[in-house]
Amino acid sequence: HEAYYIPCGHRYLGAPDQLDRAHILEQLKAVLLDETVEKIGQNIKYDWSVLRRPGADLGGVAFDTMLASYLINPSKRAHNLDQIALDYLGHKTISYSDVAGKGRHQVTFDQVTLDQAVPYACEDADITLRAHAKLLPKLEELELMPLMERVEMPLVAVLMEMEMAGIRIDTDKLHELSKLFDGQLQQLKEEIFTLAGEQFNINSSQQLGRILFEKLQLPVIKKTKKKTGYSTDVEVLTKLADEHELPAYILRHRSLAKLKSTYVDGLLNQVDETSGRIHTSFNQTVAATGRLSSSDPNLQNIPIRTEEGREIRKAFVPRSGWTLLSADYSQIELRILAHYAEDPILIESFERDIDIHSRTASEVFHTPLEAVSPELRRQAKAINFGIMYGMSAYGLSRELGISPKMAKTYIDSYFDRYRGIQRYMERTIEQARQTRQTSTLMGRLRLLPDIASSNPNVRQFAERTAINTPIQGTAADFIKLAMIQMAEALKQQQLRALMLLSVHDEIVFEVPEAELDTIKVLAPEIMENVWRLKVPLKVNLDWGQNWAEAH
């Protein structure tokens, strides 16, 4: 119930004289760096990186209320201080917009008057301290403190270093791609107008609907949510592509336009002028499974399977004389499934390093292993991942372009061979019904209040979540452990190599040539030994002069 604010940068008309920032930081330096003085923060990674810019630093970073709120209930949408104050203290906080305004009228904090800034800033600090007193016992009650102390808090410093390092961008390459995509989009537009027999606004769902369903008389698959117009979403256009060429061209145009705006022009706008690098923000509290996400820009969704996606990845490059190295967990989720399910066929496949998708194709389609074609392997891969995430026969039929009856035959055949997986799924759902939650190997929780819902769709979603959260969440825990241990090893061995990105099951490093052989040994050694499963963990390495080569 007591807090202090030291102003040092307010510049509004009539602002009082203030102490110099460098002088303040010098006076606070001893306590900021003191490891014995524990620091508690709300999204402390942000505060820490802000302090780093003028040359200050933090020691004794001990607790983050945002991370604590997230671990207690990762499915909750908001973990900001306003929400935490309401949930745990019954307190309505002063919001940022209350003091700085909204929209185009919003001012920066240096323009906020002291009579507004002091209560706002002091409340921020005090509520964080008071929230800590409520959240800490809750973490202990739910046995989440080991996860907080071993994974989430140590990761804060690792992610901050990665964000500050950033990754170098070849802007010339992106400018070339922007021109190339422009030309392709123009060509697609002309072909679309020829097929439609007239010019129209391709981005207008209403105009497109008129062309497809009124002029070309294609079958109406579904209406918009308000039932006032024709739906032209991806699902509809994909189905219509079998009937006419135009929907396929529209899909191609949409895909290319999104790549250009989001990942070519968008990335160009976010290159730091001084460093020539992109500095993304890694988020620990967004994905309910425990996975990291990234924003400003989002580097998690750059496609790797398309030629355009690979071209975009070629624009991510190391500094001169260095190499980008990617260390990628191989089929980590299927390996974790093998551990949970204790399925003898899965375990044997991983122990003997047999390609699991080819093995599944052989088992399900009754084909000798050596005769499995790439197409059969692709179908088996869809079955492996589809079943792991609770896909129905109908869902699998759409994925593979086969009848629901045939898809059900495949699923039945799969469970006939992989009986351990079926037992795991049944056992997991039953446990979740009893406890209303599920958890990872490291104890990460996911609450499942809807597991007993009378609504079949709601209940089935909760059941799928019960099955795949232990798998996805455990994979997330492993990659986080690997990042923490790699950061420690780089520091202990005084290596110059930097960890730059974490994307799904992959860690990307920037490595000086002299250290390349060292990292090629160190990364798999650490990543493959973060946890002892009933099957071995495996890491694939690739390296090159851009991110596409290093994949």
mmCIF file of N, CA and C in Angstrom, residues 234-351:
data_model
loop_
_atom_site.group_PDB
_atom_site.id
_atom_site.type_symbol
_atom_site.label_atom_id
_atom_site.label_comp_id
_atom_site.label_asym_id
_atom_site.label_seq_id
_atom_site.Cartn_x
_atom_site.Cartn_y
_atom_site.Cartn_z
ATOM 1 N N VAL A 234 -11.808 -19.877 -47.376
ATOM 2 C CA VAL A 234 -10.864 -20.849 -47.952
ATOM 3 C C VAL A 234 -11.530 -22.199 -48.178
ATOM 4 N N GLU A 235 -12.323 -22.640 -47.198
ATOM 5 C CA GLU A 235 -12.996 -23.946 -47.295
ATOM 6 C C GLU A 235 -13.905 -23.996 -48.527
ATOM 7 N N VAL A 236 -14.674 -22.925 -48.727
ATOM 8 C CA VAL A 236 -15.606 -22.858 -49.863
ATOM 9 C C VAL A 236 -14.840 -22.855 -51.183
ATOM 10 N N LEU A 237 -13.824 -21.994 -51.280
ATOM 11 C CA LEU A 237 -13.066 -21.875 -52.537
ATOM 12 C C LEU A 237 -12.330 -23.168 -52.862
ATOM 13 N N THR A 238 -11.834 -23.856 -51.832
ATOM 14 C CA THR A 238 -11.128 -25.122 -52.061
ATOM 15 C C THR A 238 -12.071 -26.160 -52.673
ATOM 16 N N LYS A 239 -13.304 -26.221 -52.163
ATOM 17 C CA LYS A 239 -14.292 -27.169 -52.714
ATOM 18 C C LYS A 239 -14.673 -26.788 -54.145
ATOM 19 N N LEU A 240 -14.844 -25.479 -54.375
ATOM 20 C CA LEU A 240 -15.267 -25.016 -55.701
ATOM 21 C C LEU A 240 -14.176 -25.165 -56.757
ATOM 22 N N ALA A 241 -12.920 -25.279 -56.308
ATOM 23 C CA ALA A 241 -11.800 -25.394 -57.257
ATOM 24 C C ALA A 241 -11.917 -26.644 -58.121
ATOM 25 N N ASP A 242 -12.660 -27.647 -57.646
ATOM 26 C CA ASP A 242 -12.879 -28.863 -58.452
ATOM 27 C C ASP A 242 -13.873 -28.602 -59.591
ATOM 28 N N GLU A 243 -14.674 -27.530 -59.425
ATOM 29 C CA GLU A 243 -15.746 -27.243 -60.397
ATOM 30 C C GLU A 243 -15.312 -26.234 -61.460
ATOM 31 N N HIS A 244 -14.381 -25.328 -61.076
ATOM 32 C CA HIS A 244 -14.028 -24.235 -61.993
ATOM 33 C C HIS A 244 -12.614 -23.745 -61.656
ATOM 34 N N GLU A 245 -11.916 -23.181 -62.636
ATOM 35 C CA GLU A 245 -10.549 -22.695 -62.429
ATOM 36 C C GLU A 245 -10.481 -21.443 -61.556
ATOM 37 N N LEU A 246 -11.503 -20.595 -61.628
ATOM 38 C CA LEU A 246 -11.444 -19.290 -60.977
ATOM 39 C C LEU A 246 -11.164 -19.373 -59.461
ATOM 40 N N PRO A 247 -11.871 -20.220 -58.688
ATOM 41 C CA PRO A 247 -11.595 -20.272 -57.243
ATOM 42 C C PRO A 247 -10.133 -20.597 -56.919
ATOM 43 N N ALA A 248 -9.515 -21.467 -57.713
ATOM 44 C CA ALA A 248 -8.104 -21.813 -57.466
ATOM 45 C C ALA A 248 -7.215 -20.588 -57.673
ATOM 46 N N TYR A 249 -7.513 -19.781 -58.694
ATOM 47 C CA TYR A 249 -6.741 -18.564 -58.940
ATOM 48 C C TYR A 249 -6.943 -17.550 -57.805
ATOM 49 N N ILE A 250 -8.165 -17.473 -57.302
ATOM 50 C CA ILE A 250 -8.457 -16.558 -56.182
ATOM 51 C C ILE A 250 -7.644 -16.980 -54.948
ATOM 52 N N LEU A 251 -7.630 -18.284 -54.654
ATOM 53 C CA LEU A 251 -6.861 -18.793 -53.509
ATOM 54 C C LEU A 251 -5.389 -18.460 -53.648
ATOM 55 N N ARG A 252 -4.855 -18.664 -54.851
ATOM 56 C CA ARG A 252 -3.444 -18.366 -55.113
ATOM 57 C C ARG A 252 -3.170 -16.867 -54.921
ATOM 58 N N HIS A 253 -4.077 -16.021 -55.404
ATOM 59 C CA HIS A 253 -3.924 -14.576 -55.267
ATOM 60 C C HIS A 253 -3.930 -14.167 -53.794
ATOM 61 N N ARG A 254 -4.870 -14.715 -53.030
ATOM 62 C CA ARG A 254 -4.967 -14.394 -51.598
ATOM 63 C C ARG A 254 -3.693 -14.794 -50.855
ATOM 64 N N SER A 255 -3.217 -16.000 -51.145
ATOM 65 C CA SER A 255 -2.023 -16.512 -50.469
ATOM 66 C C SER A 255 -0.816 -15.633 -50.761
ATOM 67 N N LEU A 256 -0.630 -15.288 -52.028
ATOM 68 C CA LEU A 256 0.525 -14.486 -52.429
ATOM 69 C C LEU A 256 0.421 -13.056 -51.876
ATOM 70 N N ALA A 257 -0.788 -12.499 -51.894
ATOM 71 C CA ALA A 257 -0.988 -11.140 -51.375
ATOM 72 C C ALA A 257 -0.679 -11.083 -49.879
ATOM 73 N N LYS A 258 -1.063 -12.136 -49.144
ATOM 74 C CA LYS A 258 -0.784 -12.162 -47.703
ATOM 75 C C LYS A 258 0.717 -12.287 -47.444
ATOM 76 N N LEU A 259 1.383 -13.155 -48.207
ATOM 77 C CA LEU A 259 2.830 -13.298 -48.050
ATOM 78 C C LEU A 259 3.540 -11.971 -48.302
ATOM 79 N N LYS A 260 3.094 -11.260 -49.350
ATOM 80 C CA LYS A 260 3.743 -9.993 -49.703
ATOM 81 C C LYS A 260 3.527 -8.943 -48.613
ATOM 82 N N SER A 261 2.266 -8.792 -48.167
ATOM 83 C CA SER A 261 1.976 -7.727 -47.192
ATOM 84 C C SER A 261 2.544 -8.046 -45.812
ATOM 85 N N THR A 262 2.416 -9.312 -45.386
ATOM 86 C CA THR A 262 2.823 -9.677 -44.023
ATOM 87 C C THR A 262 4.317 -9.935 -43.910
ATOM 88 N N TYR A 263 4.861 -10.706 -44.851
ATOM 89 C CA TYR A 263 6.225 -11.195 -44.671
ATOM 90 C C TYR A 263 7.272 -10.569 -45.587
ATOM 91 N N VAL A 264 6.886 -9.772 -46.549
ATOM 92 C CA VAL A 264 7.887 -9.083 -47.370
ATOM 93 C C VAL A 264 7.868 -7.601 -47.006
ATOM 94 N N ASP A 265 6.781 -6.922 -47.352
ATOM 95 C CA ASP A 265 6.664 -5.498 -47.011
ATOM 96 C C ASP A 265 6.627 -5.311 -45.489
ATOM 97 N N GLY A 266 5.941 -6.230 -44.805
ATOM 98 C CA GLY A 266 5.844 -6.139 -43.338
ATOM 99 C C GLY A 266 7.197 -6.236 -42.661
ATOM 100 N N LEU A 267 8.029 -7.188 -43.098
ATOM 101 C CA LEU A 267 9.368 -7.339 -42.502
ATOM 102 C C LEU A 267 10.246 -6.134 -42.812
ATOM 103 N N LEU A 268 10.145 -5.621 -44.033
ATOM 104 C CA LEU A 268 10.936 -4.440 -44.407
ATOM 105 C C LEU A 268 10.647 -3.265 -43.477
ATOM 106 N N ASN A 269 9.384 -3.125 -43.060
ATOM 107 C CA ASN A 269 9.004 -2.016 -42.177
ATOM 108 C C ASN A 269 9.516 -2.184 -40.756
ATOM 109 N N GLN A 270 9.974 -3.411 -40.417
ATOM 110 C CA GLN A 270 10.377 -3.653 -39.032
ATOM 111 C C GLN A 270 11.881 -3.879 -38.860
ATOM 112 N N VAL A 271 12.642 -3.583 -39.893
ATOM 113 C CA VAL A 271 14.103 -3.685 -39.780
ATOM 114 C C VAL A 271 14.621 -2.460 -39.040
ATOM 115 N N ASP A 272 15.388 -2.698 -37.971
ATOM 116 C CA ASP A 272 15.981 -1.606 -37.204
ATOM 117 C C ASP A 272 17.016 -0.873 -38.060
ATOM 118 N N GLU A 273 16.879 0.448 -38.168
ATOM 119 C CA GLU A 273 17.745 1.221 -39.074
ATOM 120 C C GLU A 273 19.211 1.171 -38.660
ATOM 121 N N THR A 274 19.469 1.119 -37.368
ATOM 122 C CA THR A 274 20.871 1.152 -36.915
ATOM 123 C C THR A 274 21.530 -0.228 -36.973
ATOM 124 N N SER A 275 20.788 -1.271 -36.603
ATOM 125 C CA SER A 275 21.395 -2.609 -36.549
ATOM 126 C C SER A 275 21.205 -3.407 -37.837
ATOM 127 N N GLY A 276 20.209 -3.022 -38.679
ATOM 128 C CA GLY A 276 19.895 -3.801 -39.873
ATOM 129 C C GLY A 276 19.299 -5.156 -39.520
ATOM 130 N N ARG A 277 18.760 -5.248 -38.295
ATOM 131 C CA ARG A 277 18.229 -6.527 -37.809
ATOM 132 C C ARG A 277 16.780 -6.365 -37.379
ATOM 133 N N ILE A 278 16.079 -7.477 -37.354
ATOM 134 C CA ILE A 278 14.702 -7.503 -36.863
ATOM 135 C C ILE A 278 14.732 -8.000 -35.423
ATOM 136 N N HIS A 279 14.004 -7.313 -34.553
ATOM 137 C CA HIS A 279 13.974 -7.676 -33.127
ATOM 138 C C HIS A 279 12.545 -8.055 -32.757
ATOM 139 N N THR A 280 12.218 -9.331 -32.866
ATOM 140 C CA THR A 280 10.870 -9.797 -32.526
ATOM 141 C C THR A 280 10.704 -9.828 -31.006
ATOM 142 N N SER A 281 9.465 -9.950 -30.537
ATOM 143 C CA SER A 281 9.186 -10.144 -29.108
ATOM 144 C C SER A 281 8.686 -11.570 -28.915
ATOM 145 N N PHE A 282 9.316 -12.294 -27.990
ATOM 146 C CA PHE A 282 8.876 -13.661 -27.684
ATOM 147 C C PHE A 282 7.905 -13.617 -26.504
ATOM 148 N N ASN A 283 6.774 -14.312 -26.671
ATOM 149 C CA ASN A 283 5.708 -14.276 -25.664
ATOM 150 C C ASN A 283 5.591 -15.624 -24.962
ATOM 151 N N GLN A 284 5.641 -15.583 -23.642
ATOM 152 C CA GLN A 284 5.514 -16.810 -22.847
ATOM 153 C C GLN A 284 4.092 -17.082 -22.399
ATOM 154 N N THR A 285 3.188 -16.124 -22.571
ATOM 155 C CA THR A 285 1.865 -16.264 -21.946
ATOM 156 C C THR A 285 0.713 -16.201 -22.949
ATOM 157 N N VAL A 286 0.973 -16.588 -24.201
ATOM 158 C CA VAL A 286 -0.076 -16.509 -25.231
ATOM 159 C C VAL A 286 -0.666 -17.888 -25.535
ATOM 160 N N ALA A 287 0.172 -18.844 -25.915
ATOM 161 C CA ALA A 287 -0.323 -20.181 -26.290
ATOM 162 C C ALA A 287 -0.646 -20.992 -25.032
ATOM 163 N N ALA A 288 -1.864 -21.517 -24.969
ATOM 164 C CA ALA A 288 -2.310 -22.249 -23.775
ATOM 165 C C ALA A 288 -1.517 -23.531 -23.544
ATOM 166 N N THR A 289 -0.868 -24.069 -24.599
ATOM 167 C CA THR A 289 -0.108 -25.317 -24.466
ATOM 168 C C THR A 289 1.256 -25.117 -23.818
ATOM 169 N N GLY A 290 1.703 -23.852 -23.685
ATOM 170 C CA GLY A 290 3.043 -23.605 -23.164
ATOM 171 C C GLY A 290 4.033 -23.230 -24.248
ATOM 172 N N ARG A 291 3.606 -23.327 -25.520
ATOM 173 C CA ARG A 291 4.478 -22.957 -26.633
ATOM 174 C C ARG A 291 4.801 -21.468 -26.588
ATOM 175 N N LEU A 292 5.994 -21.112 -27.030
ATOM 176 C CA LEU A 292 6.338 -19.712 -27.219
ATOM 177 C C LEU A 292 5.647 -19.194 -28.476
ATOM 178 N N SER A 293 5.302 -17.928 -28.475
ATOM 179 C CA SER A 293 4.854 -17.281 -29.707
ATOM 180 C C SER A 293 5.727 -16.045 -29.905
ATOM 181 N N SER A 294 5.656 -15.458 -31.093
ATOM 182 C CA SER A 294 6.424 -14.234 -31.310
ATOM 183 C C SER A 294 5.541 -13.201 -31.990
ATOM 184 N N SER A 295 5.854 -11.929 -31.755
ATOM 185 C CA SER A 295 5.047 -10.849 -32.331
ATOM 186 C C SER A 295 5.933 -9.659 -32.667
ATOM 187 N N ASP A 296 5.433 -8.823 -33.575
ATOM 188 C CA ASP A 296 6.140 -7.591 -34.006
ATOM 189 C C ASP A 296 7.585 -7.819 -34.434
ATOM 190 N N PRO A 297 7.845 -8.638 -35.456
ATOM 191 C CA PRO A 297 6.896 -9.407 -36.266
ATOM 192 C C PRO A 297 6.736 -10.841 -35.738
ATOM 193 N N ASN A 298 5.667 -11.500 -36.213
ATOM 194 C CA ASN A 298 5.452 -12.914 -35.904
ATOM 195 C C ASN A 298 6.316 -13.750 -36.848
ATOM 196 N N LEU A 299 7.317 -14.416 -36.291
ATOM 197 C CA LEU A 299 8.222 -15.228 -37.115
ATOM 198 C C LEU A 299 7.881 -16.718 -37.043
ATOM 199 N N GLN A 300 6.771 -17.051 -36.374
ATOM 200 C CA GLN A 300 6.400 -18.460 -36.200
ATOM 201 C C GLN A 300 5.711 -19.046 -37.433
ATOM 202 N N ASN A 301 5.107 -18.184 -38.260
ATOM 203 C CA ASN A 301 4.232 -18.696 -39.321
ATOM 204 C C ASN A 301 4.752 -18.490 -40.729
ATOM 205 N N ILE A 302 6.050 -18.197 -40.897
ATOM 206 C CA ILE A 302 6.588 -18.081 -42.252
ATOM 207 C C ILE A 302 6.582 -19.485 -42.856
ATOM 208 N N PRO A 303 5.865 -19.705 -43.956
ATOM 209 C CA PRO A 303 5.747 -21.071 -44.492
ATOM 210 C C PRO A 303 7.091 -21.609 -44.951
ATOM 211 N N ILE A 304 7.310 -22.891 -44.747
ATOM 212 C CA ILE A 304 8.570 -23.524 -45.162
ATOM 213 C C ILE A 304 8.354 -24.460 -46.337
ATOM 214 N N ARG A 305 7.102 -24.911 -46.536
ATOM 215 C CA ARG A 305 6.856 -25.917 -47.577
ATOM 216 C C ARG A 305 6.607 -25.310 -48.957
ATOM 217 N N THR A 306 6.355 -23.995 -49.020
ATOM 218 C CA THR A 306 6.119 -23.367 -50.321
ATOM 219 C C THR A 306 7.389 -22.707 -50.820
ATOM 220 N N GLU A 307 7.499 -22.568 -52.119
ATOM 221 C CA GLU A 307 8.679 -21.922 -52.717
ATOM 222 C C GLU A 307 8.781 -20.469 -52.268
ATOM 223 N N GLU A 308 7.632 -19.776 -52.186
ATOM 224 C CA GLU A 308 7.642 -18.374 -51.750
ATOM 225 C C GLU A 308 8.126 -18.252 -50.305
ATOM 226 N N GLY A 309 7.678 -19.172 -49.458
ATOM 227 C CA GLY A 309 8.113 -19.161 -48.058
ATOM 228 C C GLY A 309 9.611 -19.360 -47.932
ATOM 229 N N ARG A 310 10.146 -20.276 -48.739
ATOM 230 C CA ARG A 310 11.603 -20.518 -48.707
ATOM 231 C C ARG A 310 12.364 -19.287 -49.189
ATOM 232 N N GLU A 311 11.814 -18.599 -50.195
ATOM 233 C CA GLU A 311 12.465 -17.378 -50.688
ATOM 234 C C GLU A 311 12.501 -16.302 -49.597
ATOM 235 N N ILE A 312 11.415 -16.196 -48.829
ATOM 236 C CA ILE A 312 11.383 -15.218 -47.731
ATOM 237 C C ILE A 312 12.427 -15.579 -46.680
ATOM 238 N N ARG A 313 12.550 -16.876 -46.368
ATOM 239 C CA ARG A 313 13.538 -17.308 -45.365
ATOM 240 C C ARG A 313 14.979 -17.039 -45.822
ATOM 241 N N LYS A 314 15.177 -16.955 -47.130
ATOM 242 C CA LYS A 314 16.516 -16.648 -47.636
ATOM 243 C C LYS A 314 16.961 -15.230 -47.272
ATOM 244 N N ALA A 315 15.993 -14.382 -46.901
ATOM 245 C CA ALA A 315 16.328 -12.995 -46.530
ATOM 246 C C ALA A 315 16.844 -12.892 -45.090
ATOM 247 N N PHE A 316 16.716 -13.974 -44.313
ATOM 248 C CA PHE A 316 17.256 -14.000 -42.949
ATOM 249 C C PHE A 316 18.688 -14.528 -43.036
ATOM 250 N N VAL A 317 19.659 -13.670 -42.726
ATOM 251 C CA VAL A 317 21.067 -14.008 -42.984
ATOM 252 C C VAL A 317 21.930 -13.718 -41.751
ATOM 253 N N PRO A 318 23.117 -14.350 -41.674
ATOM 254 C CA PRO A 318 24.034 -14.035 -40.571
ATOM 255 C C PRO A 318 24.893 -12.822 -40.918
ATOM 256 N N ARG A 319 25.610 -12.298 -39.935
ATOM 257 C CA ARG A 319 26.570 -11.239 -40.217
ATOM 258 C C ARG A 319 27.731 -11.827 -41.012
ATOM 259 N N SER A 320 28.505 -10.984 -41.628
ATOM 260 C CA SER A 320 29.608 -11.420 -42.493
ATOM 261 C C SER A 320 30.588 -12.302 -41.716
ATOM 262 N N GLY A 321 30.952 -13.444 -42.311
ATOM 263 C CA GLY A 321 31.904 -14.351 -41.688
ATOM 264 C C GLY A 321 31.284 -15.310 -40.679
ATOM 265 N N TRP A 322 29.953 -15.230 -40.489
ATOM 266 C CA TRP A 322 29.249 -16.116 -39.554
ATOM 267 C C TRP A 322 28.314 -17.024 -40.352
ATOM 268 N N THR A 323 27.706 -17.994 -39.660
ATOM 269 C CA THR A 323 26.801 -18.968 -40.282
ATOM 270 C C THR A 323 25.530 -19.084 -39.447
ATOM 271 N N LEU A 324 24.383 -19.273 -40.111
ATOM 272 C CA LEU A 324 23.157 -19.613 -39.383
ATOM 273 C C LEU A 324 23.084 -21.128 -39.245
ATOM 274 N N LEU A 325 22.835 -21.604 -38.032
ATOM 275 C CA LEU A 325 22.705 -23.043 -37.765
ATOM 276 C C LEU A 325 21.355 -23.296 -37.113
ATOM 277 N N SER A 326 20.637 -24.276 -37.649
ATOM 278 C CA SER A 326 19.329 -24.652 -37.103
ATOM 279 C C SER A 326 19.435 -26.026 -36.450
ATOM 280 N N ALA A 327 18.973 -26.105 -35.201
ATOM 281 C CA ALA A 327 18.888 -27.386 -34.482
ATOM 282 C C ALA A 327 17.408 -27.675 -34.254
ATOM 283 N N ASP A 328 16.916 -28.747 -34.866
ATOM 284 C CA ASP A 328 15.476 -29.002 -34.930
ATOM 285 C C ASP A 328 15.168 -30.382 -34.348
ATOM 286 N N TYR A 329 14.296 -30.416 -33.336
ATOM 287 C CA TYR A 329 13.878 -31.709 -32.784
ATOM 288 C C TYR A 329 13.138 -32.507 -33.853
ATOM 289 N N SER A 330 13.518 -33.757 -34.037
ATOM 290 C CA SER A 330 12.890 -34.621 -35.031
ATOM 291 C C SER A 330 11.677 -35.333 -34.425
ATOM 292 N N GLN A 331 10.494 -35.051 -34.974
ATOM 293 C CA GLN A 331 9.254 -35.741 -34.595
ATOM 294 C C GLN A 331 9.090 -35.840 -33.080
ATOM 295 N N ILE A 332 9.345 -34.713 -32.405
ATOM 296 C CA ILE A 332 9.358 -34.728 -30.935
ATOM 297 C C ILE A 332 7.999 -35.098 -30.350
ATOM 298 N N GLU A 333 6.903 -34.633 -30.999
ATOM 299 C CA GLU A 333 5.592 -34.912 -30.425
ATOM 300 C C GLU A 333 5.241 -36.395 -30.530
ATOM 301 N N LEU A 334 5.606 -37.036 -31.636
ATOM 302 C CA LEU A 334 5.364 -38.475 -31.766
ATOM 303 C C LEU A 334 6.220 -39.273 -30.790
ATOM 304 N N ARG A 335 7.418 -38.788 -30.508
ATOM 305 C CA ARG A 335 8.286 -39.462 -29.521
ATOM 306 C C ARG A 335 7.689 -39.347 -28.117
ATOM 307 N N ILE A 336 7.128 -38.169 -27.814
ATOM 308 C CA ILE A 336 6.480 -37.984 -26.507
ATOM 309 C C ILE A 336 5.224 -38.860 -26.426
ATOM 310 N N LEU A 337 4.482 -38.966 -27.534
ATOM 311 C CA LEU A 337 3.320 -39.862 -27.582
ATOM 312 C C LEU A 337 3.748 -41.302 -27.322
ATOM 313 N N ALA A 338 4.841 -41.729 -27.922
ATOM 314 C CA ALA A 338 5.349 -43.090 -27.706
ATOM 315 C C ALA A 338 5.644 -43.314 -26.231
ATOM 316 N N HIS A 339 6.210 -42.296 -25.580
ATOM 317 C CA HIS A 339 6.535 -42.388 -24.146
ATOM 318 C C HIS A 339 5.259 -42.535 -23.308
ATOM 319 N N TYR A 340 4.286 -41.667 -23.565
ATOM 320 C CA TYR A 340 3.029 -41.713 -22.802
ATOM 321 C C TYR A 340 2.266 -43.008 -23.067
ATOM 322 N N ALA A 341 2.182 -43.399 -24.345
ATOM 323 C CA ALA A 341 1.335 -44.536 -24.736
ATOM 324 C C ALA A 341 1.994 -45.884 -24.451
ATOM 325 N N GLU A 342 3.335 -45.858 -24.321
ATOM 326 C CA GLU A 342 4.109 -47.104 -24.131
ATOM 327 C C GLU A 342 3.745 -48.122 -25.206
ATOM 328 N N ASP A 343 3.534 -47.615 -26.428
ATOM 329 C CA ASP A 343 3.155 -48.490 -27.532
ATOM 330 C C ASP A 343 4.398 -49.192 -28.078
ATOM 331 N N PRO A 344 4.420 -50.522 -28.092
ATOM 332 C CA PRO A 344 5.640 -51.249 -28.481
ATOM 333 C C PRO A 344 6.094 -50.978 -29.920
ATOM 334 N N ILE A 345 5.147 -50.806 -30.865
ATOM 335 C CA ILE A 345 5.542 -50.566 -32.265
ATOM 336 C C ILE A 345 6.192 -49.185 -32.404
ATOM 337 N N LEU A 346 5.565 -48.174 -31.769
ATOM 338 C CA LEU A 346 6.136 -46.827 -31.810
ATOM 339 C C LEU A 346 7.517 -46.802 -31.154
ATOM 340 N N ILE A 347 7.630 -47.423 -29.985
ATOM 341 C CA ILE A 347 8.900 -47.417 -29.253
ATOM 342 C C ILE A 347 9.987 -48.104 -30.070
ATOM 343 N N GLU A 348 9.660 -49.257 -30.643
ATOM 344 C CA GLU A 348 10.651 -49.996 -31.449
ATOM 345 C C GLU A 348 11.082 -49.166 -32.667
ATOM 346 N N SER A 349 10.124 -48.480 -33.291
ATOM 347 C CA SER A 349 10.442 -47.673 -34.475
ATOM 348 C C SER A 349 11.459 -46.592 -34.135
ATOM 349 N N PHE A 350 11.247 -45.906 -33.021
ATOM 350 C CA PHE A 350 12.166 -44.831 -32.647
ATOM 351 C C PHE A 350 13.507 -45.375 -32.154
ATOM 352 N N GLU A 351 13.468 -46.508 -31.458
ATOM 353 C CA GLU A 351 14.733 -47.101 -30.986
ATOM 354 C C GLU A 351 15.597 -47.558 -32.154
#
